[in-house]
Coordinates of C-alpha atoms and ligand atoms in Angstrom, one line a residue:
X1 CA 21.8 3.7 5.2
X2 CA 24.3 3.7 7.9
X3 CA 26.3 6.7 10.1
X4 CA 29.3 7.2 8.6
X5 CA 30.7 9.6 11.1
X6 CA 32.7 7.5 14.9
X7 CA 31.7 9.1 17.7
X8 CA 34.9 9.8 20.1
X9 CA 33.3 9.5 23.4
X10 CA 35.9 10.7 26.1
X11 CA 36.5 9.2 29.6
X12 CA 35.9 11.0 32.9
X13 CA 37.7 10.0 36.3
X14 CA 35.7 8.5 38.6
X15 CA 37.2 7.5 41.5
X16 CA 35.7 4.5 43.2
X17 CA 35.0 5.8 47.1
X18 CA 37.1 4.9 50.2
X19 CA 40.4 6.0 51.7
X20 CA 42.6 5.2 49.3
X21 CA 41.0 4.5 46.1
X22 CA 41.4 3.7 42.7
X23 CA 40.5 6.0 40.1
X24 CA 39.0 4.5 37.1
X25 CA 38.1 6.2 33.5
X26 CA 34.7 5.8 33.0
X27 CA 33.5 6.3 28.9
X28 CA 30.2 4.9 29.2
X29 CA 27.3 6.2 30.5
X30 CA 27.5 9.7 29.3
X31 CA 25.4 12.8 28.4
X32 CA 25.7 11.9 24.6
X33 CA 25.4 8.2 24.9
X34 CA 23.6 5.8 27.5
X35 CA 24.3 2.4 25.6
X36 CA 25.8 0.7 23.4
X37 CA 23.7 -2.6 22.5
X38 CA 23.1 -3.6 25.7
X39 CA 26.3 -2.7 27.5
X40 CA 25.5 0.2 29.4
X41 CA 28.4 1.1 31.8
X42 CA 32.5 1.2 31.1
X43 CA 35.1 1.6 33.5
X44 CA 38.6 1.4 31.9
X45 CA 41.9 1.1 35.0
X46 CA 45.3 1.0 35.3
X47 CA 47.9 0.2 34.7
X48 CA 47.6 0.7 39.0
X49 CA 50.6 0.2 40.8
X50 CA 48.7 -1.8 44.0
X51 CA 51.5 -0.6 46.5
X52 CA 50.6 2.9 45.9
X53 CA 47.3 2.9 45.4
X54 CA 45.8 0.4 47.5
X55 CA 44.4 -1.6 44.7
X56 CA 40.8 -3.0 44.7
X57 CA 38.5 -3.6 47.8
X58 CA 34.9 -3.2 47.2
X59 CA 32.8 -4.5 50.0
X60 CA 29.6 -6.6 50.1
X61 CA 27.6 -4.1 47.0
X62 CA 24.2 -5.1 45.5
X63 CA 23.4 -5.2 41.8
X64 CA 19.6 -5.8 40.1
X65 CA 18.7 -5.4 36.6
X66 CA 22.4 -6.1 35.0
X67 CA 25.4 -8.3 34.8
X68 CA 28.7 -7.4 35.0
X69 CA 32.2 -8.2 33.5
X70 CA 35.1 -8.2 34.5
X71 CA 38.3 -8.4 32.2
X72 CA 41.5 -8.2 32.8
X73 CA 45.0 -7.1 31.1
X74 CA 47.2 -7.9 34.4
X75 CA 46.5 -8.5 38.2
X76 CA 43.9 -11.1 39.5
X77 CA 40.9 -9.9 41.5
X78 CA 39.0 -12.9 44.3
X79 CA 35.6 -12.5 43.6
X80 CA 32.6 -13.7 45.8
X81 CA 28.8 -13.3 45.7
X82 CA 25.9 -14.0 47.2
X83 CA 25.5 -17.4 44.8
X84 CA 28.2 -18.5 46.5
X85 CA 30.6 -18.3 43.7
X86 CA 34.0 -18.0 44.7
X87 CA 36.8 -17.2 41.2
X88 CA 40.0 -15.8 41.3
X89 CA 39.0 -13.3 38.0
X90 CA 42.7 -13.4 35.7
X91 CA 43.5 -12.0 32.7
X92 CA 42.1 -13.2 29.3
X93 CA 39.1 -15.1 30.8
X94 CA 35.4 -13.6 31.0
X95 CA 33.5 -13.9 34.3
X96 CA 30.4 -12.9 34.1
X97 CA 27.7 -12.0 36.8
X98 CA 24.2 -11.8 35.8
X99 CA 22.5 -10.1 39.0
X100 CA 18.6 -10.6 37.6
X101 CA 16.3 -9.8 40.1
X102 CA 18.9 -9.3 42.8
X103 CA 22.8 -10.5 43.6
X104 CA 25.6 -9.3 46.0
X105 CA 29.1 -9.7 45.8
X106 CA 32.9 -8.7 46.5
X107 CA 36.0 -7.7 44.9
X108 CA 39.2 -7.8 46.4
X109 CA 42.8 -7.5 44.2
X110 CA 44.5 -10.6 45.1
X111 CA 48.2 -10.3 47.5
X112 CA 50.0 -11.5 44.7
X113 CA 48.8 -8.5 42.6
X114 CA 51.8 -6.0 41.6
X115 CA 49.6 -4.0 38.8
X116 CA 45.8 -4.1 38.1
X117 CA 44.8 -3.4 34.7
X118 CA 41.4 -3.9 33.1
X119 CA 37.6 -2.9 32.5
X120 CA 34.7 -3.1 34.5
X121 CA 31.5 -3.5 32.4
X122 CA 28.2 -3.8 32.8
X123 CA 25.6 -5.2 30.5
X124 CA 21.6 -4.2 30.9
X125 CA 18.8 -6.7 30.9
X126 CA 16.0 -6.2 28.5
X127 CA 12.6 -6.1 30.4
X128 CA 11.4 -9.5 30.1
X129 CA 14.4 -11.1 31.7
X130 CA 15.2 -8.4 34.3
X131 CA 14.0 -10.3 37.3
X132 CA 16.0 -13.2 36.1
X133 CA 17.9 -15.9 38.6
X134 CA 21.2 -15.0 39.9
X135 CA 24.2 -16.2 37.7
X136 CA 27.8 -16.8 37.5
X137 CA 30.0 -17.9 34.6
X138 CA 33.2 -17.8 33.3
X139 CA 35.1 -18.6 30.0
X140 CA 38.4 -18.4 28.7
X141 CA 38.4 -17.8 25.4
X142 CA 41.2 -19.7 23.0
X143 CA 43.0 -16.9 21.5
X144 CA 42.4 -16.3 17.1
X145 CA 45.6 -15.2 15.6
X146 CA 45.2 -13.4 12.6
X147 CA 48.1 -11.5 10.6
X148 CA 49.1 -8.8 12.7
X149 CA 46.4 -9.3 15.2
X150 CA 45.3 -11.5 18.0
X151 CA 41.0 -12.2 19.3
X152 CA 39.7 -12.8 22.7
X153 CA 36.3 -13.1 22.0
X154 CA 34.6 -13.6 25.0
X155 CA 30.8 -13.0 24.5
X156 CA 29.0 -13.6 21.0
X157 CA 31.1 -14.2 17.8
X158 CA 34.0 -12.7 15.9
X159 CA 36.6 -13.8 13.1
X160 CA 35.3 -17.1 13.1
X161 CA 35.3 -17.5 17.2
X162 CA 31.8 -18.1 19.4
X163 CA 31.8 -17.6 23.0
X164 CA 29.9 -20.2 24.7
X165 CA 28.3 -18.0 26.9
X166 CA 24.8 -17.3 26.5
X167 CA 23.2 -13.1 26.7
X168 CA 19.5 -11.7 26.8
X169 CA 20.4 -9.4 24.1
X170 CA 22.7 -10.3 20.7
X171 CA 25.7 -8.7 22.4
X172 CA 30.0 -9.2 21.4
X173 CA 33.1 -8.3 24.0
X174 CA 36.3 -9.2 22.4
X175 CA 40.4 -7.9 23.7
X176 CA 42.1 -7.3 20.2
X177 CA 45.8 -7.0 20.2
X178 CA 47.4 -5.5 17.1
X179 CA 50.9 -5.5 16.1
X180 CA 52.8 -2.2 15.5
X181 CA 51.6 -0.6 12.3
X182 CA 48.7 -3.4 11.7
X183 CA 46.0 -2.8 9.8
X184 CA 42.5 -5.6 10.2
X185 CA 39.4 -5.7 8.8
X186 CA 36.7 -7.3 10.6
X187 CA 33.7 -8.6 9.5
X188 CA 31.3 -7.2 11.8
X189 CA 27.2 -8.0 12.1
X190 CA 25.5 -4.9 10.1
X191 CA 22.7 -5.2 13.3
X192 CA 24.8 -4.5 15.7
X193 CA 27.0 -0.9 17.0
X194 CA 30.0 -1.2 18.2
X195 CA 32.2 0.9 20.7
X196 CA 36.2 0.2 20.4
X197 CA 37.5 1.3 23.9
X198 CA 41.1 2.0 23.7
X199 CA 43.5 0.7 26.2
X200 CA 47.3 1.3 24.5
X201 CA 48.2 2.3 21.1
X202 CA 46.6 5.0 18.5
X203 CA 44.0 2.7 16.5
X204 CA 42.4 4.6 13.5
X205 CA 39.0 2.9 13.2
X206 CA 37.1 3.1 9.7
X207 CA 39.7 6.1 9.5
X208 CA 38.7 8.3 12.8
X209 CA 41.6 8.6 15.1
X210 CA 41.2 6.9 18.8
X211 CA 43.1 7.5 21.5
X212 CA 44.3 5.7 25.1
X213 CA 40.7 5.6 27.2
X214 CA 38.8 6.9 24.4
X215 CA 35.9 4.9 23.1
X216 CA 35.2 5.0 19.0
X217 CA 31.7 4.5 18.5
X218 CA 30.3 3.2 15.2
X219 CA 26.6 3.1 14.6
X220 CA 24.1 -0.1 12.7
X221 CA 24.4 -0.7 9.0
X222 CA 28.5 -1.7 8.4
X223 CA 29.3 -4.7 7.6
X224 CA 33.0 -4.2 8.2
X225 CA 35.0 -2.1 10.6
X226 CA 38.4 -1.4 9.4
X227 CA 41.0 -0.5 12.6
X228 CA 44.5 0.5 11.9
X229 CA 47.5 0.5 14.3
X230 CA 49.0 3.8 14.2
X231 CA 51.3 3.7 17.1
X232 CA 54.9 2.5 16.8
X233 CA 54.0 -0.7 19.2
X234 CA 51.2 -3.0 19.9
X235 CA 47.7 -1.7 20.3
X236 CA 45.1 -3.4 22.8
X237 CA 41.4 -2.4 22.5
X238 CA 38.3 -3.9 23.7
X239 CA 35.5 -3.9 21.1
X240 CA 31.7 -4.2 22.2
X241 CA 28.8 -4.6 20.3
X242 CA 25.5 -5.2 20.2
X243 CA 21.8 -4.6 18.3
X244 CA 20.4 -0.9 19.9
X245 CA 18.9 -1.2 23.0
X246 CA 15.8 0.6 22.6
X247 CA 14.7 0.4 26.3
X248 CA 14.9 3.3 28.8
X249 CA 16.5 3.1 31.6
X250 CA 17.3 4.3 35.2
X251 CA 20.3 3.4 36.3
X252 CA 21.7 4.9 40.1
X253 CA 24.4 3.5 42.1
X254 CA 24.6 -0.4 41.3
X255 CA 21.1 -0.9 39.8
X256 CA 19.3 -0.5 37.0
X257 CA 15.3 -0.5 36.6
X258 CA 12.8 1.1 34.6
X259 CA 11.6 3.3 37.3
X260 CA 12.1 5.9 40.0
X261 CA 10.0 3.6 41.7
X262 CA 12.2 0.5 40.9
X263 CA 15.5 1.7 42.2
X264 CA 13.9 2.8 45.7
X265 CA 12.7 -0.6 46.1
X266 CA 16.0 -1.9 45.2
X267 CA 17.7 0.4 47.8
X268 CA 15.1 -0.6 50.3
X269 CA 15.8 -3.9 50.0
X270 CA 19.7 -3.5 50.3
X271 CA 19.4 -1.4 53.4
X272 CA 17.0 -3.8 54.9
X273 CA 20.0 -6.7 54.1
X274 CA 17.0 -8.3 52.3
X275 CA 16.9 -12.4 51.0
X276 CA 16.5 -10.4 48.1
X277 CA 20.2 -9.5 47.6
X278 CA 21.4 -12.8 49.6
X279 CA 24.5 -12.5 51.8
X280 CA 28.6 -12.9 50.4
X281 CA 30.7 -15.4 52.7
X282 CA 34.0 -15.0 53.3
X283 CA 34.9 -11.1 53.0
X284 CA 35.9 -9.3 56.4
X285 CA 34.6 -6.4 57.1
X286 CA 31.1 -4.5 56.7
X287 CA 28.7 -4.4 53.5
X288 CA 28.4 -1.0 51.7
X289 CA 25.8 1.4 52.5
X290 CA 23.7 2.6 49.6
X291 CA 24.2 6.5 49.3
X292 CA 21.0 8.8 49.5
X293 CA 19.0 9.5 46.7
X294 CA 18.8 12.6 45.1
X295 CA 15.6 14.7 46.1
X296 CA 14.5 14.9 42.6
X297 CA 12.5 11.6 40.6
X298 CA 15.4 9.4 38.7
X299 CA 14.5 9.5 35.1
X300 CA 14.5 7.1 32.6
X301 CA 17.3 7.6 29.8
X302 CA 17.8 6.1 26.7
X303 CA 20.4 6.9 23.9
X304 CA 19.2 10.2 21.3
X305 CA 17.2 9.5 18.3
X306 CA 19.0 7.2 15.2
X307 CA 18.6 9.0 12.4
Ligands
LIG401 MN1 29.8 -4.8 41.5

């Protein structure tokens, strides 16, 4: 038994605070769906012209509960956090942040940076390794060139490729390219859903039509997933994947916990500057304030009923 039907989620701007900010198009959460596997948050940019917009500056920001991912199509971004990591993020190459029990860090587009293009994604920790150490990694995954098509796999496996980087939950992120007109059929872990987020290009997937910034999702039970190039030039698409994540969760600002309770300790602890979110070296200027919360309780959420 399986869903036959893809889900077009649609993207809503966001933009990310300050004076002159970027405005990113955010498909994931949303009303009709909080996850898919673990990967809980997607922010899809660009392509930003940096002269006119500013490009990316986010301050000293706390996470707990997550890690994050950044992948680029074009620009570089300097990242530090309070591990002490210091990477020049670059297009085609996973770094990932695993904030556990707490982390801090910056982004910054570098000076060289004409255009920033890319997602932001963020992947939720199952209960039992929520608290976990801070963490930093990165991997650049060899590309797998298939006929009309070319892999980036950069967490779990696809078409034959394994990212060396270890999850808390079965999870795959992979950039496909496809050439104008190309059709690929993937074999796909029957376990696991998968969202295809749509950069460029018209890709049909298993036949349903998905657009620029849309996100096609495709519930448990296929074994394949069939996507078809429809535009007159290459299509780039990011799939994710993952088994259901069948935790609820609260997520506000930049954490995610179980509880109402959980996320006003985590903001406590962030306005306090707490050990428990560490300090970032190097960026000049002042840490971000967390907003106010909402008077009413944060409540868990979790993704409807699979029928
Ligand atoms: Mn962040």
């Amino acid at each position: 038994m399986h869903d036959t039907e893809v889900e077009i989620l649609t993207a809503r701007d966001v933009p990310l605070g300050g004076p002159r900010a970027m405005t990113v198009r955010r498909t994931l959460p949303q009303r009709s769906r909080t996850l898919i596997g673990a990967w809980c948050f997607a922010d899809h940019y660009g392509p930003d012209e940096v002269a006119e917009s500013g490009g990316m500056d986010v301050a000293p920001h706390p996470h707990t509960g997550l890690q994050t991912v950044s992948w680029l199509f074009s620009g570089e971004i300097e990242h530090r956090d309070s591990l002490g990591s210091h990477a020049i993020v670059r297009p085609g190459e996973l770094n990932l942040m695993t904030g556990g029990h707490g982390i801090s860090h910056t982004e910054v587009s570098t000076p060289g940076t004409t255009v920033l293009h890319g997602v932001q994604l963020w992947v939720a920790l199952p209960e039992e390794h929520r608290h976990t150490e801070r963490d930093f990694r990165h991997h650049a995954p060899e590309p797998v060139r298939l006929h009309g098509a070319e892999l980036r796999v950069f967490l779990g496996t696809l078409a034959g490729d394994t990212s060396p980087v270890p999850t808390f939950t079965p999870l795959l992120g992979a950039e496909l390219l496809l050439d104008a007109g190309a059709t690929l059929t993937l074999t796909v872990d029957a376990a696991f859903e998968h969202g295809l987020l749509v950069d460029e290009g018209t890709v049909l997937v298993d036949g349903a039509r998905v657009r620029p910034a849309e996100l096609g999702y495709v519930g448990t039970g296929h074994e394949t997933l069939t996507l078809t190039n429809e535009s007159d030039r290459r299509a780039r698409a990011v799939l994710l994947g993952g088994t259901p994540f069948d935790e609820r969760i609260v997520m506000w600002w930049n954490f995610i916990g179980r509880s109402h309770q959980d996320i006003v300790e985590a903001r406590d602890a962030w306005e306090q500057a707490s050990e428990r979110f560490g300090h970032v070296d190097g960026y000049p200027g002042d840490r971000l304030p967390a907003p106010i919360l909402p008077n009413a309780a944060l409540t868990p959420r979790g993704n409807p009923p699979r029928g």
